[in-house]
Amino acid sequence: MILATLLLALASGVNGAGPSAAPADAAAVIRASPDDDRRERSLARLNALRRAAGVAPVTRSDALTQSASRHAAYLSEHGFHSAPGFHAENPALSDFTGADPFARMRAAGYQMAYATEVIGDIGSASTDSDCVDGLMRTIYHAALLLGRVTEAGVGYGTGAAAGSCTIDLGTPLAASPARASQAGGLVRYPWPDMVISSGSFRPESENPRPMPEFLPDSPTGAPVMVGLRDAAMAGQDRPAAVRIQQFELRDMADTTVPSVVLADAAITGPGVVADAALRGLFVALVPRHPLAPGRYRVILRASLDSGQTLQPAPWLFSVAAP
């Protein structure tokens, strides 16, 4: 089972015009390690998913790779319960490099305008996992991986934690606003004509568990994620307010699939549930029951307080047969 966790918080860059590289000797050691090919595969997989979903790719940051690798080493040595939260570290223990992800990133030389961290495949010892696909079968983690970051670094555990990964993501302090935002238009996952391997999602596998008062049963259907940040920017300095007028999933008999719509608190609309853990102007449609194999159609219509209407053509995706 994939037990992923995340830290949903924004960080402001401090004391510097941009990111500093990780120390050359530390970066060289990381790049020479046996795990580095695995890191590259993970970043390549993440970028393939981002491009297909409509997001610009990230570039590798040696500083973020160092901070992620250090935390992965700490978790491998001390387990996932040595501090209050998977993203925290206990300063009394060996391998401590920072109380939280942002402290570890800064210690590695990274000055951020925005940053976040995700951890996945907890409890896995598999050295074959790239960890990314498991994290994408979530709500909050998927939003972070498809969000407004431009750089990333990956660290892997060892021993019994060899399958777990720590991914640090950020946008450097010196990045222009255009580069810090998504690559225009909507971000969609599943994207048009995508085939997903499973139509189910277990909310209890994600930490924090998504909205148990609205999603009490498990499994649910696979979430449909849409990122509206760039579409809501519309040439402005900050996103316009978004109101969802229609967000539906229909099967090939044109029957509406019963669902719950969770959204960033800046997104409103009839039936939309504000979710404080879902940020970056993402909205998630979560079917109440697993999706059977077959094709599904997504319909979205929204408006901005600027008067603009967002109404992309409906798109199809498929759930593969077992």
Coordinates of C-alpha atoms in Angstrom, one line a residue, residues 33-243:
S33 CA 25.8 7.5 -6.2
P34 CA 24.2 4.3 -7.5
D35 CA 20.7 5.9 -6.9
D36 CA 21.3 8.7 -9.3
D37 CA 20.0 6.9 -12.4
R38 CA 16.9 6.2 -10.4
R39 CA 16.6 9.9 -9.6
E40 CA 16.9 10.8 -13.2
R41 CA 14.2 8.2 -14.2
S42 CA 11.9 9.7 -11.6
L43 CA 12.3 13.2 -12.8
A44 CA 11.9 12.0 -16.4
R45 CA 8.6 10.3 -15.4
L46 CA 7.4 13.4 -13.5
N47 CA 8.2 15.6 -16.5
A48 CA 6.4 13.2 -18.9
L49 CA 3.3 13.4 -16.8
R50 CA 3.5 17.2 -16.4
R51 CA 3.8 17.7 -20.1
A52 CA 0.9 15.4 -20.9
A53 CA -1.2 17.2 -18.3
G54 CA -0.4 20.6 -19.6
V55 CA 2.4 21.8 -17.3
A56 CA 5.9 22.9 -18.1
P57 CA 8.6 20.4 -17.0
V58 CA 10.8 20.9 -14.0
T59 CA 14.6 21.0 -14.0
R60 CA 16.8 19.1 -11.6
S61 CA 18.2 21.2 -8.7
D62 CA 21.3 19.9 -7.0
A63 CA 20.3 21.8 -3.8
L64 CA 16.8 20.2 -3.7
T65 CA 18.3 16.8 -4.5
Q66 CA 20.6 17.3 -1.6
S67 CA 17.8 18.3 0.8
A68 CA 15.6 15.5 -0.3
S69 CA 18.3 12.9 -0.1
R70 CA 19.3 14.0 3.4
H71 CA 15.7 13.6 4.6
A72 CA 15.4 10.2 2.9
A73 CA 18.6 9.2 4.8
Y74 CA 17.2 10.4 8.1
L75 CA 13.9 8.5 7.6
S76 CA 15.8 5.4 6.6
E77 CA 17.9 5.6 9.8
H78 CA 15.2 6.6 12.3
G79 CA 11.8 5.6 10.7
F80 CA 8.7 7.7 10.1
H81 CA 7.7 8.3 13.7
S82 CA 10.8 9.8 15.2
A83 CA 9.4 13.4 15.0
P84 CA 5.9 14.9 14.9
G85 CA 5.2 14.3 11.2
F86 CA 6.9 12.6 8.4
H87 CA 8.4 15.9 7.1
A88 CA 9.9 16.8 10.5
E89 CA 13.3 15.8 12.0
N90 CA 14.3 15.4 15.6
P91 CA 17.4 17.6 16.3
A92 CA 18.6 15.1 19.0
L93 CA 19.1 12.4 16.4
S94 CA 21.9 11.7 14.0
D95 CA 21.4 12.7 10.3
F96 CA 19.4 15.8 11.4
T97 CA 19.6 18.5 8.8
G98 CA 16.6 20.7 9.5
A99 CA 13.4 20.7 11.5
D100 CA 11.3 21.1 8.4
P101 CA 11.6 20.9 4.6
F102 CA 12.2 24.6 4.2
A103 CA 15.1 24.7 6.7
R104 CA 16.6 21.7 5.0
M105 CA 16.3 23.3 1.6
R106 CA 17.9 26.5 2.8
A107 CA 20.7 24.6 4.5
A108 CA 21.4 23.0 1.1
G109 CA 21.7 26.4 -0.4
Y110 CA 18.2 26.8 -2.0
Q111 CA 16.5 30.2 -1.7
M112 CA 12.8 29.8 -2.7
A113 CA 9.9 31.9 -3.7
Y114 CA 7.7 28.8 -3.3
A115 CA 8.5 25.3 -2.1
T116 CA 6.9 22.1 -1.0
E117 CA 7.7 18.5 -0.3
V118 CA 6.0 15.1 -0.9
I119 CA 6.9 11.7 0.4
G120 CA 5.6 8.5 -1.1
D121 CA 5.8 4.7 -1.0
I122 CA 6.2 4.6 2.7
G123 CA 6.6 1.0 3.8
S124 CA 8.0 -0.1 0.5
A125 CA 11.4 -1.7 0.1
S126 CA 11.3 -2.0 -3.7
T127 CA 14.2 -0.4 -5.5
D128 CA 12.4 -0.5 -8.8
S129 CA 9.7 2.0 -7.9
D130 CA 10.1 5.5 -9.3
C131 CA 7.5 6.6 -6.7
V132 CA 6.0 9.2 -9.0
D133 CA 3.1 7.1 -10.4
G134 CA 1.9 6.2 -6.9
L135 CA 1.9 9.8 -5.8
M136 CA -0.2 10.7 -8.8
R137 CA -2.9 8.3 -7.7
T138 CA -3.9 10.9 -5.0
I139 CA -5.5 14.3 -4.7
Y140 CA -3.2 16.6 -2.7
H141 CA 0.0 15.1 -3.9
A142 CA -1.0 15.1 -7.5
A143 CA -1.9 18.8 -7.2
L144 CA 1.6 19.6 -5.8
L145 CA 3.4 17.5 -8.5
L146 CA 1.4 19.3 -11.2
G147 CA 1.7 22.7 -9.6
R148 CA 3.7 25.9 -10.1
V149 CA 7.1 24.6 -9.3
T150 CA 10.0 24.8 -11.8
E151 CA 12.7 22.7 -10.1
A152 CA 12.8 19.4 -8.2
G153 CA 15.1 17.0 -6.4
V154 CA 14.5 13.4 -5.5
G155 CA 15.9 11.3 -2.6
Y156 CA 15.4 7.6 -1.9
G157 CA 15.5 5.6 1.2
T158 CA 17.7 2.6 1.9
G159 CA 17.3 -0.8 3.5
A160 CA 13.7 -1.5 4.5
A161 CA 12.8 2.0 3.3
A162 CA 14.4 1.6 -0.1
G163 CA 11.1 2.1 -1.9
S164 CA 10.2 5.3 -0.2
C165 CA 11.0 8.6 -1.8
T166 CA 11.3 12.2 -0.8
I167 CA 10.7 14.8 -3.5
D168 CA 11.5 18.4 -2.8
L169 CA 10.0 20.9 -5.3
G170 CA 10.4 24.6 -5.6
T171 CA 10.5 27.8 -7.6
P172 CA 13.6 29.9 -7.0
L173 CA 13.4 33.4 -5.6
A174 CA 14.8 34.9 -8.8
A175 CA 12.3 33.2 -11.2
S176 CA 10.2 35.5 -13.2
P177 CA 6.4 35.4 -12.6
A178 CA 5.8 33.8 -16.0
R179 CA 8.2 31.0 -15.3
A180 CA 6.8 30.4 -11.8
S181 CA 3.3 29.8 -13.2
Q182 CA 2.0 26.9 -15.1
A183 CA 2.4 26.6 -18.8
G184 CA -0.8 28.3 -19.9
G185 CA -4.4 26.9 -20.2
L186 CA -5.8 24.2 -18.0
V187 CA -3.9 21.4 -16.2
R188 CA -5.9 18.1 -16.6
Y189 CA -5.3 14.7 -15.0
P190 CA -6.4 12.4 -16.4
W191 CA -5.6 14.3 -19.6
P192 CA -7.6 13.9 -22.9
D193 CA -7.5 10.3 -24.1
M194 CA -5.4 9.1 -21.2
V195 CA -5.9 5.4 -20.1
I196 CA -5.6 5.0 -16.4
S197 CA -4.8 1.6 -14.9
S198 CA -7.4 1.7 -12.1
G199 CA -10.7 3.4 -11.6
S200 CA -10.4 3.4 -7.8
F201 CA -8.8 5.5 -5.1
R202 CA -8.4 4.7 -1.4
P203 CA -8.6 8.0 0.5
E204 CA -7.1 6.5 3.6
S205 CA -3.9 5.9 1.6
E206 CA -3.3 9.7 1.5
N207 CA -2.2 11.8 4.5
P208 CA -4.0 14.0 5.3
R209 CA -7.0 11.9 4.4
P210 CA -9.1 13.9 1.9
M211 CA -12.3 15.2 3.5
P212 CA -13.7 12.2 5.4
E213 CA -16.9 13.9 6.2
F214 CA -17.7 14.1 2.4
L215 CA -15.8 10.9 1.4
P216 CA -16.6 8.5 4.2
D217 CA -16.4 5.4 2.0
S218 CA -13.4 3.6 0.5
P219 CA -12.6 2.9 -2.2
T220 CA -13.9 5.9 -4.2
G221 CA -13.4 6.5 -7.9
A222 CA -10.2 7.8 -9.3
P223 CA -10.1 11.6 -8.9
V224 CA -10.3 14.0 -11.9
M225 CA -7.9 16.9 -11.2
V226 CA -8.0 20.3 -13.0
G227 CA -5.6 23.1 -12.3
L228 CA -7.0 26.6 -13.1
R229 CA -4.2 28.8 -11.9
D230 CA -2.9 29.9 -15.3
A231 CA -6.3 30.2 -16.9
A232 CA -7.3 32.4 -14.0
M233 CA -4.2 34.6 -14.3
A234 CA -5.3 36.1 -17.7
G235 CA -2.4 38.5 -17.8
Q236 CA -3.0 39.7 -14.2
D237 CA -0.5 39.8 -11.3
R238 CA -2.7 37.4 -9.4
P239 CA -5.4 34.9 -10.3
A240 CA -9.0 36.0 -10.6
A241 CA -11.6 34.4 -8.4
V242 CA -13.1 31.3 -10.0
R243 CA -16.7 30.1 -9.8

